[in-house]
PDB file of C-alpha atoms in Angstrom:
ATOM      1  CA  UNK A   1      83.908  85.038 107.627  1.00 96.00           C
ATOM      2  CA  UNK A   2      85.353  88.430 107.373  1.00 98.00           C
ATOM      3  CA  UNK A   3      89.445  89.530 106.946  1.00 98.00           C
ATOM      4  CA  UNK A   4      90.891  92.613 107.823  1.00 98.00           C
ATOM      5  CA  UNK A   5      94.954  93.359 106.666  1.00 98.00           C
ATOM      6  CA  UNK A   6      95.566  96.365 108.857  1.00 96.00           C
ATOM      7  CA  UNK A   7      98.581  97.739 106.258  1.00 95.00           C
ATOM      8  CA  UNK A   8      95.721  97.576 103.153  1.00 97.00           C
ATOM      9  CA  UNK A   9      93.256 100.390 105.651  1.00 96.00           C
ATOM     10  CA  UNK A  10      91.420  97.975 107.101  1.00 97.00           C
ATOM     11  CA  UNK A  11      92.131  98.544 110.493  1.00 97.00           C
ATOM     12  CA  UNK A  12      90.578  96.209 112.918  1.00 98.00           C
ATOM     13  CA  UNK A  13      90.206  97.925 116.229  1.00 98.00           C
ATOM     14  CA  UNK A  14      87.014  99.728 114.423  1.00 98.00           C
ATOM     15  CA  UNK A  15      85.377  96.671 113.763  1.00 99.00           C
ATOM     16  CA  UNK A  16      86.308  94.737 117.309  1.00 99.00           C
ATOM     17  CA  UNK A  17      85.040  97.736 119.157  1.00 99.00           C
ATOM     18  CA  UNK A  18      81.561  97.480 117.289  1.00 99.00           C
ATOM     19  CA  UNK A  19      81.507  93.839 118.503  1.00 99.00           C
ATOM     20  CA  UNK A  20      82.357  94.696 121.848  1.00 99.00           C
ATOM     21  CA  UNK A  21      79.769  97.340 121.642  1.00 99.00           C
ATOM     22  CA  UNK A  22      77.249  95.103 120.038  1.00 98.00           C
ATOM     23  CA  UNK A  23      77.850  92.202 123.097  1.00 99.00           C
ATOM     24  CA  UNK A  24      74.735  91.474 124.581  1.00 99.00           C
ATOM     25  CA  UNK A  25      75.528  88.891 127.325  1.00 99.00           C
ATOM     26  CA  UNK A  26      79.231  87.902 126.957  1.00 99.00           C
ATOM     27  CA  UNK A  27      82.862  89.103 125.655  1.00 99.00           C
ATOM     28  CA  UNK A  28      85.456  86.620 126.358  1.00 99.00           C
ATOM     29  CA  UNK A  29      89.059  87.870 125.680  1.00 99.00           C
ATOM     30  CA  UNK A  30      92.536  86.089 124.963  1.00 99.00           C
ATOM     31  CA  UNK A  31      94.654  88.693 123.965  1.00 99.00           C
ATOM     32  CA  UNK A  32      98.624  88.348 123.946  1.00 98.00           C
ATOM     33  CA  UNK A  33      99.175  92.489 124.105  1.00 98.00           C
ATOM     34  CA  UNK A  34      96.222  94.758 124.831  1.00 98.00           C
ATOM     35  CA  UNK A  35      96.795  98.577 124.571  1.00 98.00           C
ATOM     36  CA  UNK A  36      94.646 100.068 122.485  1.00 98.00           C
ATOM     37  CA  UNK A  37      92.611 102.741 124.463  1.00 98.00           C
ATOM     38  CA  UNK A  38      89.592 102.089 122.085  1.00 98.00           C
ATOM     39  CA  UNK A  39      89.740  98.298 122.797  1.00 99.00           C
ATOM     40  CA  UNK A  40      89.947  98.973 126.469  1.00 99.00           C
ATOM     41  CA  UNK A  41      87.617 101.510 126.763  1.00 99.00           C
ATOM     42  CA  UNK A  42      85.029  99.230 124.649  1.00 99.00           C
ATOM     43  CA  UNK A  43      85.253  96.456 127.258  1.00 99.00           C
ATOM     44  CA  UNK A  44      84.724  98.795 130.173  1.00 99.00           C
ATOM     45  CA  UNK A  45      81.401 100.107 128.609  1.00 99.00           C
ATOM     46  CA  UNK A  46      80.584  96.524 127.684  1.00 99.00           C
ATOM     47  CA  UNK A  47      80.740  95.754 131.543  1.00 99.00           C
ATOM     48  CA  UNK A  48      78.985  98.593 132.856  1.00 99.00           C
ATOM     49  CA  UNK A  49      76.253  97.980 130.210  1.00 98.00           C
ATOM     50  CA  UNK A  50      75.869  94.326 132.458  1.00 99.00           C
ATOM     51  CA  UNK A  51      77.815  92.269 129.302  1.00 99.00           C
ATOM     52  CA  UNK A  52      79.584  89.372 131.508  1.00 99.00           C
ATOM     53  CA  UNK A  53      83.429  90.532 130.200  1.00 99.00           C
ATOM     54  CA  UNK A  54      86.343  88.049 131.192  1.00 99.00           C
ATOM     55  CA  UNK A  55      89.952  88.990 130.084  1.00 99.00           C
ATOM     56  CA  UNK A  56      92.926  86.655 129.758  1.00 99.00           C
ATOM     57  CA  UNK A  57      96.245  88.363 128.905  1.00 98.00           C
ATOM     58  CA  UNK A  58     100.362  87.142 129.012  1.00 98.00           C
ATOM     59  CA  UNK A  59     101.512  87.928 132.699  1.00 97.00           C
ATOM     60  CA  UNK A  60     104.827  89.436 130.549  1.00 96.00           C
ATOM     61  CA  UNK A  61     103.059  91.621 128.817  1.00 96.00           C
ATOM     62  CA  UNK A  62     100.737  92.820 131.766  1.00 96.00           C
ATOM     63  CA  UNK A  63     103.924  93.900 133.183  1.00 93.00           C
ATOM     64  CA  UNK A  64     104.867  96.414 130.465  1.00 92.00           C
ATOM     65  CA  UNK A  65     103.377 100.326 131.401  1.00 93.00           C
ATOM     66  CA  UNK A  66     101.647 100.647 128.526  1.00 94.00           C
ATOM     67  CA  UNK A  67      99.821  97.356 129.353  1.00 95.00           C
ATOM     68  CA  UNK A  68     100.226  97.902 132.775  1.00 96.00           C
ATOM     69  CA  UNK A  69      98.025 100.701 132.589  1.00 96.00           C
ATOM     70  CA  UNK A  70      95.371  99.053 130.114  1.00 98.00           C
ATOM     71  CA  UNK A  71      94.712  96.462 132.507  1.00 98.00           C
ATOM     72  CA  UNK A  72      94.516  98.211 135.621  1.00 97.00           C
ATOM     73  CA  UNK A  73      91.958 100.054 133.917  1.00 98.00           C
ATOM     74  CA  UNK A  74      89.744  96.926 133.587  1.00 98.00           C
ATOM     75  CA  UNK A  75      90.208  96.276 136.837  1.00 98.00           C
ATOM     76  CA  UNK A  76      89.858  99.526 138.571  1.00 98.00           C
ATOM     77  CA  UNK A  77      86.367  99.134 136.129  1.00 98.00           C
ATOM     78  CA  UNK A  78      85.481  95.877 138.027  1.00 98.00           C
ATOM     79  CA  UNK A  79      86.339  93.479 134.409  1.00 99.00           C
ATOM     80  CA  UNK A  80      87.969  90.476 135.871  1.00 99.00           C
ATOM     81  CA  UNK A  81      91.688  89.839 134.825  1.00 99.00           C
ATOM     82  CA  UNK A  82      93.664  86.725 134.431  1.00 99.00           C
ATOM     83  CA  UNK A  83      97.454  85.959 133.738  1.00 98.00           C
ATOM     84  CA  UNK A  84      99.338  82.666 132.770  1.00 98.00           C
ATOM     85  CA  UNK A  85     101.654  81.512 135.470  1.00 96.00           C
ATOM     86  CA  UNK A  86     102.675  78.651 133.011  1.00 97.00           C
ATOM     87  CA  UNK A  87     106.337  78.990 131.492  1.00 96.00           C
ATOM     88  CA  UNK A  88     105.180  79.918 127.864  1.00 97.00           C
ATOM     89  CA  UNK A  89     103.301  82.768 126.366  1.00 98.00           C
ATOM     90  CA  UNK A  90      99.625  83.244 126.581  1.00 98.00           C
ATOM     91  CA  UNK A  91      99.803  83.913 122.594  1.00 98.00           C
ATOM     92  CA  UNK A  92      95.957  83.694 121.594  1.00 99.00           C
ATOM     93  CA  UNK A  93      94.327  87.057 119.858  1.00 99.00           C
ATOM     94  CA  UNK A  94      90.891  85.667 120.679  1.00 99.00           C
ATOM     95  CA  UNK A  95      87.698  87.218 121.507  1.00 99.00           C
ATOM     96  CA  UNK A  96      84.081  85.271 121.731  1.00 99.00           C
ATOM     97  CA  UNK A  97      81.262  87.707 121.736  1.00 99.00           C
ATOM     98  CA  UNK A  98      78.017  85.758 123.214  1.00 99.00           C
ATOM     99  CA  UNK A  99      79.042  82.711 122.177  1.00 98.00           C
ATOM    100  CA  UNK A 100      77.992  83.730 118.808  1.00 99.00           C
ATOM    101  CA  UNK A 101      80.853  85.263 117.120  1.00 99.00           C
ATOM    102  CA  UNK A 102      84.674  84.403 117.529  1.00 99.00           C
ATOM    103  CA  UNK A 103      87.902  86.867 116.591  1.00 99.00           C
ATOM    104  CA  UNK A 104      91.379  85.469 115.519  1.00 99.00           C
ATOM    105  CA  UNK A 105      94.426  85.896 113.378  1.00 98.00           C
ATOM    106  CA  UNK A 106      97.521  87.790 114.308  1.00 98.00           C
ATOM    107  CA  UNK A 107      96.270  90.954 115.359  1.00 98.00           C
ATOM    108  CA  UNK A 108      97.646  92.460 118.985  1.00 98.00           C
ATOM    109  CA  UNK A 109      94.952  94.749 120.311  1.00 98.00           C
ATOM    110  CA  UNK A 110      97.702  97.754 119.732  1.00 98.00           C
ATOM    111  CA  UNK A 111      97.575 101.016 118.142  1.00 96.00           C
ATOM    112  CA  UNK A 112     100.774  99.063 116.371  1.00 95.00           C
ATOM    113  CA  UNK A 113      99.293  96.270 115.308  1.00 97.00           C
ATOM    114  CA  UNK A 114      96.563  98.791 113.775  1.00 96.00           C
ATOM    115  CA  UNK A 115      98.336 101.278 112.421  1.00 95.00           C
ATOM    116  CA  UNK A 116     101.926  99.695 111.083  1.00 95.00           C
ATOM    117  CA  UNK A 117     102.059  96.134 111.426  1.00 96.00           C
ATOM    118  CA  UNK A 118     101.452  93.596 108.845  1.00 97.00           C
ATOM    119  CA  UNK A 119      98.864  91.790 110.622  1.00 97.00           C
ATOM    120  CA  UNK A 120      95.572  89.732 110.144  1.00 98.00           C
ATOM    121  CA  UNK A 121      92.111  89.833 111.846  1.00 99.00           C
ATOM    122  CA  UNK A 122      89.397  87.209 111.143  1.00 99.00           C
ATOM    123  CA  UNK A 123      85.345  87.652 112.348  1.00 99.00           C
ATOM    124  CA  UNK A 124      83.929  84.335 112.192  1.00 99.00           C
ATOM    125  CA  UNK A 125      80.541  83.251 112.919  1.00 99.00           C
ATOM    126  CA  UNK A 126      80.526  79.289 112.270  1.00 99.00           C
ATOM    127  CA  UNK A 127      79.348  78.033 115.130  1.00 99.00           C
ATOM    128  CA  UNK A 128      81.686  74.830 115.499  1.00 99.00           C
ATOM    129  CA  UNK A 129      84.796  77.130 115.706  1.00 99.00           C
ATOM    130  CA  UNK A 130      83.104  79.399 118.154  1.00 99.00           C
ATOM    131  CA  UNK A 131      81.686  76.957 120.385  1.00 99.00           C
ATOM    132  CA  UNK A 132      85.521  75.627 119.705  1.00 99.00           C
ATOM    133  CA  UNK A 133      87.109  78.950 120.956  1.00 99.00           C
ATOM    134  CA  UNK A 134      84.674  79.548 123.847  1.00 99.00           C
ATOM    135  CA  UNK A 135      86.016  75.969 125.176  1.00 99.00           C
ATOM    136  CA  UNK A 136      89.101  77.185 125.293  1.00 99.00           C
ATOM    137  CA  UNK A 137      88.714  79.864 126.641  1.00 99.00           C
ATOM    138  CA  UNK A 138      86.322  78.642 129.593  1.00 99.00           C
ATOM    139  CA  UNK A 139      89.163  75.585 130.001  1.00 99.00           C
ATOM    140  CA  UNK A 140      91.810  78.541 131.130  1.00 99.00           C
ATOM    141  CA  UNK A 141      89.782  80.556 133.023  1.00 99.00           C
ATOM    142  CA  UNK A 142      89.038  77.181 135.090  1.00 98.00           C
ATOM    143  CA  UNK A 143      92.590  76.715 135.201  1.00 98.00           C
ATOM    144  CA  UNK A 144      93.890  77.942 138.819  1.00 96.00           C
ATOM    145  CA  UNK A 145      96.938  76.113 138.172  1.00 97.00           C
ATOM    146  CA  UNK A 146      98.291  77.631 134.973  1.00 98.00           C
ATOM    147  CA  UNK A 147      96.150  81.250 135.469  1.00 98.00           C
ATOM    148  CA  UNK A 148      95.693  83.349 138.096  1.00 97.00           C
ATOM    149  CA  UNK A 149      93.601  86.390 138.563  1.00 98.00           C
ATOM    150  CA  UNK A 150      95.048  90.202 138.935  1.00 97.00           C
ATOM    151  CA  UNK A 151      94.166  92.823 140.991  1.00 95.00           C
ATOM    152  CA  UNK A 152      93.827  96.292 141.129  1.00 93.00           C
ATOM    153  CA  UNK A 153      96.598  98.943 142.069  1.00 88.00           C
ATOM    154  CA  UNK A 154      94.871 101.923 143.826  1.00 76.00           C
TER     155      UNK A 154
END
């Protein structure tokens, strides 16, 4: 297991991206605020590289320009997009990189959360919480109900 406390200089988005770059069949993402144009631009490679990327985000925050943008960007880039339509907050910062390695803690993929917030970031590679995390994550995407899918604006 590996911690990162963006405020001591040990910012995360580094280390995701070299995940994400890493990916060889899979990058799963639950991610409350997404922003960062390093993240973003990390997942698009990942796709056009063939990595199978799947993005859940909070329909709230998808509405925000900032995110807005961010996740028209995976679209326009052909990286499938989902929202909650359930009352509450999609509030996961979760990624699962080929089922192998899972990302949590309190870190927003932000240039905030990197460069001011008190925040935590956790790399872990035991394979009962991954295998944990990618059930979850394959449970929402299921979900038609409670998620729906985005698309693009041209």
């Amino acid at each position: 297991m590996e911690v990162y406390f963006p405020r001591a200089g040990q910012d995360p988005a580094p280390v995701l991206c070299g995940l994400i770059e890493r990916a060889q069949s899979s990058c799963d993402v639950a991610i409350y605020s997404l922003t960062h144009p390093d993240i973003v631009k990390a997942l698009v490679q990942a796709h056009k590289r063939g990595v199978k990327v799947r993005v859940i985000t909070d329909r709230e925050q998808a509405q925000g320009n900032v995110q807005k943008h961010a996740v028209n960007t995976l679209l326009l880039a052909g990286v499938p997009v989902k929202v909650n339509t359930h009352p509450g907050l999609m509030h996961l910062k979760m990624t699962v990189i080929d089922g192998k390695v899972a990302t949590t803690g309190s870190y927003n993929y932000t240039k905030a959360a990197s460069e001011k917030n008190d925040e935590m970031f956790v790399v872990v590679k035991d394979p009962g919480f991954v295998k944990s995390c990618q059930a979850e994550f394959d449970r929402m995407w299921a979900d038609t109900r409670d998620f729906h899918s985005l698309k693009a604006e041209k």
